[in-house]
CSV table of C-alpha atoms in Angstrom, one decimal:
chain,number,residue,atom,x,y,z
A,111,MET,CA,10.1,-10.0,25.9
A,112,SER,CA,13.0,-7.6,26.7
A,113,GLU,CA,14.5,-5.5,23.9
A,114,LEU,CA,17.8,-7.5,24.3
A,115,GLU,CA,15.9,-10.8,23.5
A,116,ASP,CA,13.8,-9.2,20.8
A,117,LYS,CA,16.0,-9.3,17.6
A,118,TYR,CA,13.4,-7.4,15.6
A,119,ALA,CA,12.9,-4.5,18.1
A,120,ASP,CA,14.1,-1.8,15.8
A,121,ILE,CA,11.7,-2.9,12.8
A,122,ARG,CA,8.7,-4.6,14.0
A,123,PRO,CA,5.3,-3.2,14.8
A,124,TYR,CA,4.4,-2.4,18.4
A,125,ASN,CA,3.1,-5.1,20.7
A,126,ASP,CA,0.0,-4.6,22.9
A,127,ASP,CA,2.1,-3.6,25.9
A,128,GLU,CA,3.6,-0.7,23.9
A,129,VAL,CA,0.3,0.8,22.8
A,130,ALA,CA,-0.5,3.1,25.6
A,131,ALA,CA,3.0,4.6,25.6
A,132,SER,CA,2.8,5.1,21.9
A,133,LEU,CA,-0.6,6.8,22.0
A,134,ALA,CA,0.7,9.1,24.9
A,135,ARG,CA,3.6,10.2,22.6
A,136,LEU,CA,1.1,11.0,19.8
A,137,ILE,CA,-1.1,13.1,22.2
A,138,ASN,CA,1.9,15.1,23.3
A,139,ASP,CA,3.3,15.7,19.8
A,140,ASN,CA,2.3,19.2,18.7
A,141,ALA,CA,3.0,18.5,15.0
A,142,PHE,CA,0.5,15.6,15.0
A,143,ILE,CA,-2.1,17.5,17.0
A,144,ASP,CA,-1.8,20.4,14.6
A,145,VAL,CA,-2.5,18.0,11.6
A,146,ILE,CA,-5.6,16.6,13.3
A,147,ALA,CA,-6.9,20.2,14.0
A,148,LYS,CA,-6.2,21.3,10.6
A,149,TYR,CA,-8.3,18.5,9.0
A,150,ASN,CA,-11.0,18.3,11.7
A,151,LEU,CA,-11.7,21.6,13.2
A,152,PRO,CA,-13.2,24.8,11.7
A,153,ARG,CA,-10.4,27.1,10.3
A,154,PHE,CA,-11.1,29.9,12.8
A,155,ILE,CA,-10.4,27.5,15.6
A,156,SER,CA,-7.4,25.5,14.1
A,157,ALA,CA,-5.8,29.0,13.4
A,158,ILE,CA,-5.5,29.5,17.2
A,159,PRO,CA,-3.0,26.7,18.2
A,160,PHE,CA,-3.4,26.9,22.0
A,161,ILE,CA,-7.2,26.5,21.7
A,162,ALA,CA,-7.0,24.0,18.9
A,163,ARG,CA,-4.4,21.7,20.6
A,164,ALA,CA,-6.4,21.7,23.9
A,165,LEU,CA,-9.6,20.7,22.2
A,166,VAL,CA,-7.9,17.9,20.0
A,167,ARG,CA,-5.9,16.6,23.1
A,168,SER,CA,-9.0,16.4,25.2
A,169,GLN,CA,-10.9,14.5,22.4
A,170,LEU,CA,-8.1,12.1,21.8
A,171,ARG,CA,-7.6,11.3,25.5
A,172,LYS,CA,-11.2,10.5,25.8
A,173,LYS,CA,-11.3,8.3,22.8
A,174,TRP,CA,-7.9,6.6,23.1
A,175,GLY,CA,-7.9,6.4,26.9
A,176,LYS,CA,-9.4,2.9,26.8
A,177,PHE,CA,-7.2,1.5,24.1
A,178,THR,CA,-4.9,-1.2,25.5
A,179,SER,CA,-4.2,-3.5,22.4
A,180,VAL,CA,-3.2,-3.3,18.7
A,181,GLU,CA,-6.6,-4.8,18.0
A,182,ASP,CA,-8.3,-1.7,19.6
A,183,VAL,CA,-6.2,0.4,17.3
A,184,GLN,CA,-7.2,-1.7,14.3
A,185,ASN,CA,-10.9,-1.5,15.1
A,186,GLU,CA,-10.5,2.4,15.2
A,187,VAL,CA,-8.7,2.3,11.7
A,188,ALA,CA,-11.4,0.1,10.4
A,189,GLU,CA,-14.0,2.7,11.4
A,190,TYR,CA,-12.0,5.4,9.8
A,191,LEU,CA,-11.5,3.4,6.6
A,192,ASP,CA,-15.2,2.7,6.4
A,193,LYS,CA,-15.9,6.4,6.4
A,194,LEU,CA,-13.2,7.1,3.9
A,195,ILE,CA,-14.4,4.4,1.5
A,196,LYS,CA,-17.9,5.8,1.6
A,197,ARG,CA,-16.6,9.4,1.1
A,198,THR,CA,-14.1,8.8,-1.7
A,199,THR,CA,-15.1,5.8,-3.6
A,200,SER,CA,-18.2,4.7,-5.6
A,201,LYS,CA,-17.5,1.0,-4.4
A,202,VAL,CA,-14.7,-1.3,-3.4
A,203,THR,CA,-15.0,-4.8,-4.6
A,204,PHE,CA,-12.9,-8.0,-4.1
A,205,SER,CA,-12.4,-11.3,-5.8
A,206,GLY,CA,-10.6,-14.4,-4.8
A,207,LEU,CA,-10.8,-14.0,-1.0
A,208,ASP,CA,-13.3,-16.9,-0.8
A,209,LYS,CA,-10.6,-19.3,-2.0
A,210,LEU,CA,-8.2,-18.4,0.8
A,211,ASP,CA,-8.1,-20.2,4.2
A,212,PRO,CA,-8.9,-17.7,7.0
A,213,GLN,CA,-6.7,-19.8,9.3
A,214,GLN,CA,-3.6,-19.7,7.1
A,215,ALA,CA,-0.9,-16.9,7.1
A,216,TYR,CA,-0.1,-15.6,3.6
A,217,LEU,CA,2.5,-13.3,2.0
A,218,PHE,CA,0.5,-11.0,-0.2
A,219,ILE,CA,2.6,-9.3,-2.9
A,220,SER,CA,0.7,-6.6,-4.7
A,221,ASN,CA,1.2,-3.9,-7.3
A,222,HIS,CA,1.8,-0.6,-5.9
A,223,ARG,CA,-0.3,2.6,-6.8
A,224,ASP,CA,-0.9,4.4,-3.5
A,225,ILE,CA,1.6,4.6,-0.5
A,226,VAL,CA,-1.0,3.8,2.3
A,227,LEU,CA,-4.3,3.0,0.5
A,228,ASP,CA,-3.0,-0.3,-1.1
A,229,PRO,CA,-2.3,-2.2,2.1
A,230,ALA,CA,-5.2,-0.4,3.8
A,231,LEU,CA,-7.6,-1.8,1.2
A,232,VAL,CA,-5.9,-5.3,1.4
A,233,ASN,CA,-6.6,-5.1,5.1
A,234,TRP,CA,-10.2,-3.9,4.5
A,235,GLY,CA,-11.0,-7.0,2.3
A,236,LEU,CA,-9.5,-9.3,4.9
A,237,TYR,CA,-11.4,-7.6,7.7
A,238,GLN,CA,-14.6,-7.8,5.8
A,239,HIS,CA,-14.0,-11.6,5.2
A,240,ASN,CA,-13.3,-12.3,8.9
A,241,MET,CA,-9.6,-12.8,8.3
A,242,LYS,CA,-6.6,-11.5,10.2
A,243,THR,CA,-5.3,-8.2,9.0
A,244,VAL,CA,-1.7,-8.1,7.6
A,245,ARG,CA,1.6,-6.8,8.9
A,246,ILE,CA,2.7,-4.1,6.4
A,247,ALA,CA,6.1,-3.5,5.0
A,248,ILE,CA,7.0,0.3,4.8
A,249,GLY,CA,10.2,1.9,3.7
A,250,ASP,CA,12.1,4.0,6.4
A,251,ASN,CA,12.0,6.9,3.9
A,252,LEU,CA,8.4,7.4,5.2
A,253,LEU,CA,9.5,7.6,8.9
A,254,GLN,CA,11.3,11.0,8.9
A,255,ILE,CA,8.4,12.5,11.0
A,256,PRO,CA,8.1,11.0,14.6
A,257,TYR,CA,4.2,10.9,14.6
A,258,ILE,CA,4.3,9.0,11.2
A,259,THR,CA,6.6,6.4,12.8
A,260,GLU,CA,4.1,6.0,15.7
A,261,LEU,CA,1.1,5.7,13.6
A,262,MET,CA,2.6,3.1,11.3
A,263,ARG,CA,4.0,0.9,14.0
A,264,LEU,CA,0.8,1.1,15.9
A,265,ASN,CA,-1.0,-0.1,12.8
A,266,LYS,CA,1.1,-3.3,12.3
A,267,SER,CA,3.7,-1.9,10.0
A,268,PHE,CA,7.3,-3.1,10.0
A,269,ILE,CA,10.3,-1.2,8.7
A,270,VAL,CA,12.3,-1.9,5.5
A,271,LYS,CA,15.6,-0.2,6.0
A,272,ARG,CA,16.1,1.4,2.6
A,273,SER,CA,18.5,4.0,3.9
A,274,ALA,CA,21.2,1.4,4.6
A,275,LYS,CA,23.9,2.0,1.9
A,276,ALA,CA,27.1,0.2,2.8
A,277,PRO,CA,27.0,-3.4,1.3
A,278,LYS,CA,27.6,-5.1,4.6
A,279,GLU,CA,25.0,-3.0,6.5
A,280,MET,CA,22.5,-3.5,3.6
A,281,LEU,CA,23.0,-7.4,3.7
A,282,LYS,CA,22.5,-7.3,7.5
A,283,ALA,CA,19.3,-5.3,7.1
A,284,LEU,CA,17.9,-7.5,4.3
A,285,THR,CA,18.8,-10.7,6.1
A,286,GLN,CA,17.0,-9.5,9.3
A,287,LEU,CA,14.0,-8.4,7.2
A,288,SER,CA,13.8,-11.9,5.4
A,289,SER,CA,14.0,-13.6,8.7
A,290,TYR,CA,11.3,-11.3,10.2
A,291,ILE,CA,8.8,-12.1,7.3
A,292,TYR,CA,9.4,-15.9,7.7
A,293,ASP,CA,9.0,-15.8,11.5
A,294,SER,CA,5.8,-13.7,11.2
A,295,LEU,CA,4.3,-16.2,8.7
A,296,ALA,CA,5.3,-19.1,10.9
A,297,ALA,CA,3.6,-17.5,13.9
A,298,GLY,CA,0.4,-17.1,11.8
A,299,ASN,CA,0.7,-13.4,10.9
A,300,SER,CA,0.0,-12.6,7.2
A,301,ILE,CA,2.4,-10.0,5.5
A,302,TRP,CA,1.8,-7.3,2.8
A,303,ILE,CA,4.7,-6.1,0.6
A,304,ALA,CA,4.6,-4.2,-2.7
A,305,GLN,CA,6.0,-5.8,-5.7
A,306,LYS,CA,8.8,-3.3,-5.9
A,307,GLU,CA,10.3,-0.2,-4.1
A,308,GLY,CA,8.1,2.8,-4.9
A,309,ARG,CA,4.7,3.2,-6.7
A,310,ALA,CA,4.2,2.4,-10.4
A,311,LYS,CA,4.0,6.1,-11.4
A,312,ASP,CA,3.7,5.2,-15.1
A,313,GLY,CA,1.0,2.4,-14.7
A,314,PHE,CA,3.6,-0.4,-15.5
A,315,ASP,CA,3.2,-3.0,-12.7
A,316,GLN,CA,6.3,-5.1,-12.6
A,317,THR,CA,7.8,-7.3,-9.8
A,318,ASP,CA,11.4,-6.6,-8.8
A,319,PRO,CA,13.4,-10.0,-8.7
A,320,ALA,CA,15.7,-8.3,-6.0
A,321,LEU,CA,12.6,-8.3,-3.6
A,322,LEU,CA,12.2,-12.0,-4.2
A,323,LYS,CA,15.9,-12.7,-3.7
A,324,MET,CA,15.6,-10.9,-0.3
A,325,LEU,CA,12.8,-13.3,0.7
A,326,GLN,CA,15.2,-16.3,-0.1
A,327,LEU,CA,18.1,-14.9,2.2
A,328,ASN,CA,16.4,-16.8,5.1
A,329,GLY,CA,15.7,-19.9,2.9
A,330,ARG,CA,19.4,-19.9,2.1
A,331,LYS,CA,20.3,-19.9,5.7
A,332,GLN,CA,18.0,-23.0,6.0
A,333,LYS,CA,19.8,-24.7,3.1
A,334,LYS,CA,16.5,-24.8,1.0
A,335,GLU,CA,16.1,-24.6,-2.7
A,336,PHE,CA,14.5,-21.3,-3.9
A,337,GLY,CA,11.3,-23.0,-5.3
A,338,GLU,CA,10.9,-25.2,-2.1
A,339,TYR,CA,11.3,-22.3,0.2
A,340,ILE,CA,9.0,-19.9,-1.8
A,341,LYS,CA,6.1,-22.5,-1.7
A,342,GLU,CA,6.4,-22.5,2.1
A,343,LEU,CA,5.8,-18.8,2.2
A,344,LYS,CA,2.4,-19.1,0.5
A,345,ILE,CA,2.8,-16.1,-1.7
A,346,VAL,CA,-0.6,-14.6,-3.0
A,347,PRO,CA,-0.3,-12.1,-5.8
A,348,VAL,CA,-2.9,-9.2,-5.5
A,349,SER,CA,-3.9,-6.9,-8.3
A,350,ILE,CA,-5.2,-3.5,-7.1
A,351,SER,CA,-7.1,-1.4,-9.7
A,352,TYR,CA,-8.3,2.1,-9.1
A,353,GLN,CA,-10.9,3.7,-11.5
A,354,TYR,CA,-9.2,7.1,-11.0
A,355,GLU,CA,-5.4,6.7,-10.5
A,356,PRO,CA,-4.3,8.2,-7.0
A,357,CYS,CA,-2.2,11.2,-7.3
A,358,ALA,CA,-2.1,11.0,-11.1
A,359,ILE,CA,-1.1,14.6,-11.7
A,360,SER,CA,1.7,14.6,-9.1
A,361,LYS,CA,2.9,11.3,-10.5
A,362,ALA,CA,2.9,12.8,-13.9
A,363,LYS,CA,4.7,15.9,-12.8
A,364,GLU,CA,7.5,13.8,-11.4
A,365,LEU,CA,7.8,11.8,-14.6
A,366,TYR,CA,7.8,15.0,-16.6
A,367,HIS,CA,10.5,16.5,-14.5
A,368,LYS,CA,12.7,13.5,-15.0
A,369,GLN,CA,12.2,13.6,-18.8
A,370,GLN,CA,13.1,17.3,-18.8
A,371,HIS,CA,16.0,17.3,-16.3
A,372,GLY,CA,17.2,13.7,-16.0
A,373,GLU,CA,16.4,13.2,-12.3
A,374,TYR,CA,13.8,14.2,-9.7
A,375,VAL,CA,14.5,14.8,-6.0
A,376,LYS,CA,11.5,14.8,-3.6
A,377,SER,CA,11.2,17.7,-1.4
A,378,ALA,CA,10.6,17.3,2.4
A,379,GLY,CA,7.2,16.2,3.2
A,380,GLU,CA,6.2,15.2,-0.3
A,381,ASP,CA,5.4,11.6,0.7
A,382,ILE,CA,3.1,12.9,3.4
A,383,ALA,CA,1.3,15.1,0.9
A,384,SER,CA,0.9,12.1,-1.4
A,385,ILE,CA,-0.6,10.1,1.5
A,386,VAL,CA,-3.0,12.8,2.3
A,387,GLU,CA,-3.9,13.3,-1.5
A,388,GLY,CA,-4.4,9.5,-1.8
A,389,PHE,CA,-6.8,9.5,1.2
A,390,SER,CA,-8.8,12.5,0.2
A,391,SER,CA,-9.3,12.3,-3.6
A,392,ALA,CA,-12.0,10.6,-5.4
A,393,LYS,CA,-11.1,7.1,-6.4
A,394,GLY,CA,-14.3,5.9,-8.2
A,395,HIS,CA,-14.5,2.1,-8.3
A,396,VAL,CA,-11.6,0.1,-6.7
A,397,HIS,CA,-11.2,-3.6,-7.3
A,398,LEU,CA,-8.8,-6.0,-5.6
A,399,ALA,CA,-8.2,-9.4,-7.2
A,400,PHE,CA,-6.6,-11.9,-4.8
A,401,GLY,CA,-4.9,-14.9,-6.4
A,402,GLU,CA,-4.1,-18.4,-5.1
A,403,PRO,CA,-0.7,-19.3,-3.4
A,404,VAL,CA,2.1,-19.6,-5.9
A,405,GLN,CA,3.0,-23.3,-6.2
A,406,SER,CA,4.7,-23.5,-9.6
A,407,GLY,CA,6.7,-21.2,-11.9
A,408,CYS,CA,8.9,-20.3,-9.0
A,409,ASP,CA,12.2,-22.0,-9.3
A,410,ASP,CA,14.2,-18.9,-9.3
A,411,ALA,CA,13.6,-15.1,-8.7
A,412,ASP,CA,13.2,-14.1,-12.4
A,413,GLU,CA,10.7,-16.9,-13.0
A,414,LEU,CA,8.7,-16.1,-9.8
A,415,ALA,CA,8.7,-12.4,-10.8
A,416,GLN,CA,7.1,-13.3,-14.1
A,417,THR,CA,4.5,-15.6,-12.4
A,418,ILE,CA,3.5,-12.8,-10.1
A,419,ASP,CA,3.3,-10.2,-13.0
A,420,LYS,CA,1.2,-12.6,-15.1
A,421,HIS,CA,-1.4,-12.9,-12.3
A,422,ILE,CA,-1.4,-9.1,-11.6
A,423,VAL,CA,-1.7,-8.2,-15.2
A,424,GLU,CA,-4.4,-11.0,-16.1
A,425,SER,CA,-6.5,-10.2,-13.1
A,426,PHE,CA,-6.3,-6.4,-13.2
A,427,TYR,CA,-9.8,-5.0,-13.4
A,428,LEU,CA,-10.0,-2.7,-16.4
A,429,HIS,CA,-12.0,0.4,-15.8
A,430,PRO,CA,-13.6,2.7,-18.6
A,431,GLY,CA,-10.5,5.0,-18.4
A,432,ASN,CA,-8.2,2.1,-19.2
A,433,TYR,CA,-10.1,1.2,-22.3
A,434,ILE,CA,-10.4,4.8,-23.4
A,435,ALA,CA,-6.7,5.5,-22.9
A,436,GLY,CA,-5.8,2.2,-24.5
A,437,GLY,CA,-7.7,3.2,-27.7
A,438,CYS,CA,-10.3,0.4,-27.5
A,439,LYS,CA,-12.5,1.1,-30.4
A,440,GLN,CA,-15.2,-1.4,-29.7
A,441,ALA,CA,-18.5,0.0,-28.1
A,442,VAL,CA,-17.6,-1.2,-24.6
A,443,ILE,CA,-17.9,2.0,-22.7
A,444,ASN,CA,-21.1,3.9,-21.9
A,445,GLU,CA,-21.4,7.8,-22.6
A,446,PRO,CA,-21.6,8.8,-18.9
A,447,ASP,CA,-18.3,7.0,-18.2
A,448,THR,CA,-16.6,8.5,-21.3
A,449,ALA,CA,-17.8,11.9,-20.3
A,450,THR,CA,-16.6,11.6,-16.7
A,451,PHE,CA,-13.1,10.4,-17.9
A,452,GLU,CA,-12.8,13.3,-20.3
A,453,GLN,CA,-13.8,15.8,-17.7
A,454,ARG,CA,-11.1,14.6,-15.4
A,455,LEU,CA,-8.6,14.6,-18.2
A,456,ALA,CA,-9.6,18.2,-19.0
A,457,LEU,CA,-8.2,19.3,-15.6
A,458,VAL,CA,-4.7,17.8,-16.4
A,459,PRO,CA,-2.1,20.3,-17.7
A,460,GLU,CA,-1.5,20.0,-21.3
A,461,GLU,CA,2.2,19.0,-21.1
A,462,LEU,CA,1.2,16.1,-18.6
A,463,LYS,CA,-1.8,14.6,-20.6
A,464,PRO,CA,0.3,12.2,-22.6
A,465,LEU,CA,1.8,10.8,-19.2
A,466,VAL,CA,-1.5,10.5,-17.5
A,467,LEU,CA,-3.1,8.8,-20.5
A,468,ALA,CA,-0.2,6.3,-20.6
A,469,MET,CA,-0.7,5.6,-16.9
A,470,TYR,CA,-4.3,4.5,-17.7
A,471,ALA,CA,-3.4,2.8,-21.0
A,472,LYS,CA,-0.6,0.5,-19.8
A,473,PRO,CA,-2.7,-2.0,-17.9
A,474,PHE,CA,-5.0,-2.4,-20.9
A,475,GLN,CA,-2.1,-2.8,-23.3
A,476,ARG,CA,-0.3,-5.4,-21.2
A,477,LYS,CA,-3.6,-7.4,-20.7
A,478,ALA,CA,-4.2,-7.2,-24.4
A,479,GLU,CA,-0.7,-8.7,-25.0
A,480,ILE,CA,-1.3,-11.6,-22.6
A,481,THR,CA,-4.9,-12.5,-23.5
A,482,ASN,CA,-5.4,-11.0,-27.0
A,483,LYS,CA,-8.9,-10.1,-26.0
A,484,ALA,CA,-8.8,-7.3,-23.5
A,485,CYS,CA,-11.2,-5.2,-25.7
A,486,GLU,CA,-13.9,-7.8,-25.3
A,487,GLU,CA,-13.7,-7.8,-21.4
A,488,SER,CA,-15.5,-4.6,-20.6
A,489,HIS,CA,-17.1,-4.4,-17.2
C-alpha cells in the first residue's frame, strides 16, 4: 500500500516491508548505540565511543540481519521480556485469559502504572496463551527521540497525537485514532490502551470518560448508538497489580512537588528514565486479571467508565504492601512480607512516605468500599 493510499501512515506501527529499513536506521543512530553500549558493555569499553559503537553495531548487524518481519521483532522482544521477568520479578501470574477466544480481536483497556511494562506484560500473557499480541497505543510525548519512535513502531505501537492543541486539529487526530482502532479490530488485531492519559501516580485507577468518547467518534460516523457500538469493540478490562509499585519514589516526588509548588514540569528525558527504571527495578509478584468483554453497563461514556473501574478495582490482586498500607489489622500478612515491605519503605525519604503509603493503600481502600471484605481476601 502506498503512503497516499494509507490513511494511517503517520500513526500506525511498521509493516513487514518497513522492518529492514527501520532496523538499519537504528543501527546507524549513535544515540541508540550508546544506550545499548552503556547497559551491555563493561564500563571501560563503553567509555571509548568509537570502540563501543563498532562492537555494538557489529553484534546488532549479526543478530538483526535476518529479521524481515514484525513477528521476528516480536520474538526477539519476547526473549528479552523472558529474561527481564526472571531477573526483576518473583513471578508473573494471569487470570481470565482462559475465558477469551484466541481467534477473536479484543480492545484491552487496563489501569496504568508503568509506561512500557503494562502493555508488555499484557502481551506476555497473550503470547504465553498462544494468542496474538496487541497493537499498543502510545502518546506522542514519548516520541521526542528518534530511536524511541523506531523501537515503538517496530513493536506494534501506534501513536496518540496528544500534542494536537487547536480544537479542529484535535478532533481530526481523535477521529483518525477512533477509526484506526475500529479498523484494526475488524482486521483481527487486538488493541491495548490505558484507561486514562498518564500513569496513576497516586494509586487511584480511574477510567477517563473522554477516552471512551473518542472510541465512539467512529461509531457516530456509522450512525450507531453508543452502547451498540461499544459491544462491537469487545472491550476487555484488565487489572495490573505490582507487588512493588514501579518508580514509586519518582512518582511520589512529582506529587510532592505539585503539592508544594502547584505544578510539575517534566525535564527532558524524564519519561525515558522512567521506562529504564520500570524495566530494571524489582517488581516482586505481578498479577494481571483479564475480564470478559463488556456487554452491559455501557449505554454512555460515564456508565462505561464506571463498569470498567468496577472490574479493575474488584479484580485488583492485593499484595501484602496493599494490606499493610491500608491498615488491615487482621493477621493476613506473614512476617517476612511485612519485614520486606518495611525495609523498602525505610528507603523512602521521610517527606515522601505518606505519598508512597497512599499509593499502596488506595487499591485496598477502594476494594474494601466495593466488597466490604477486602481484609479477608489475603493471598
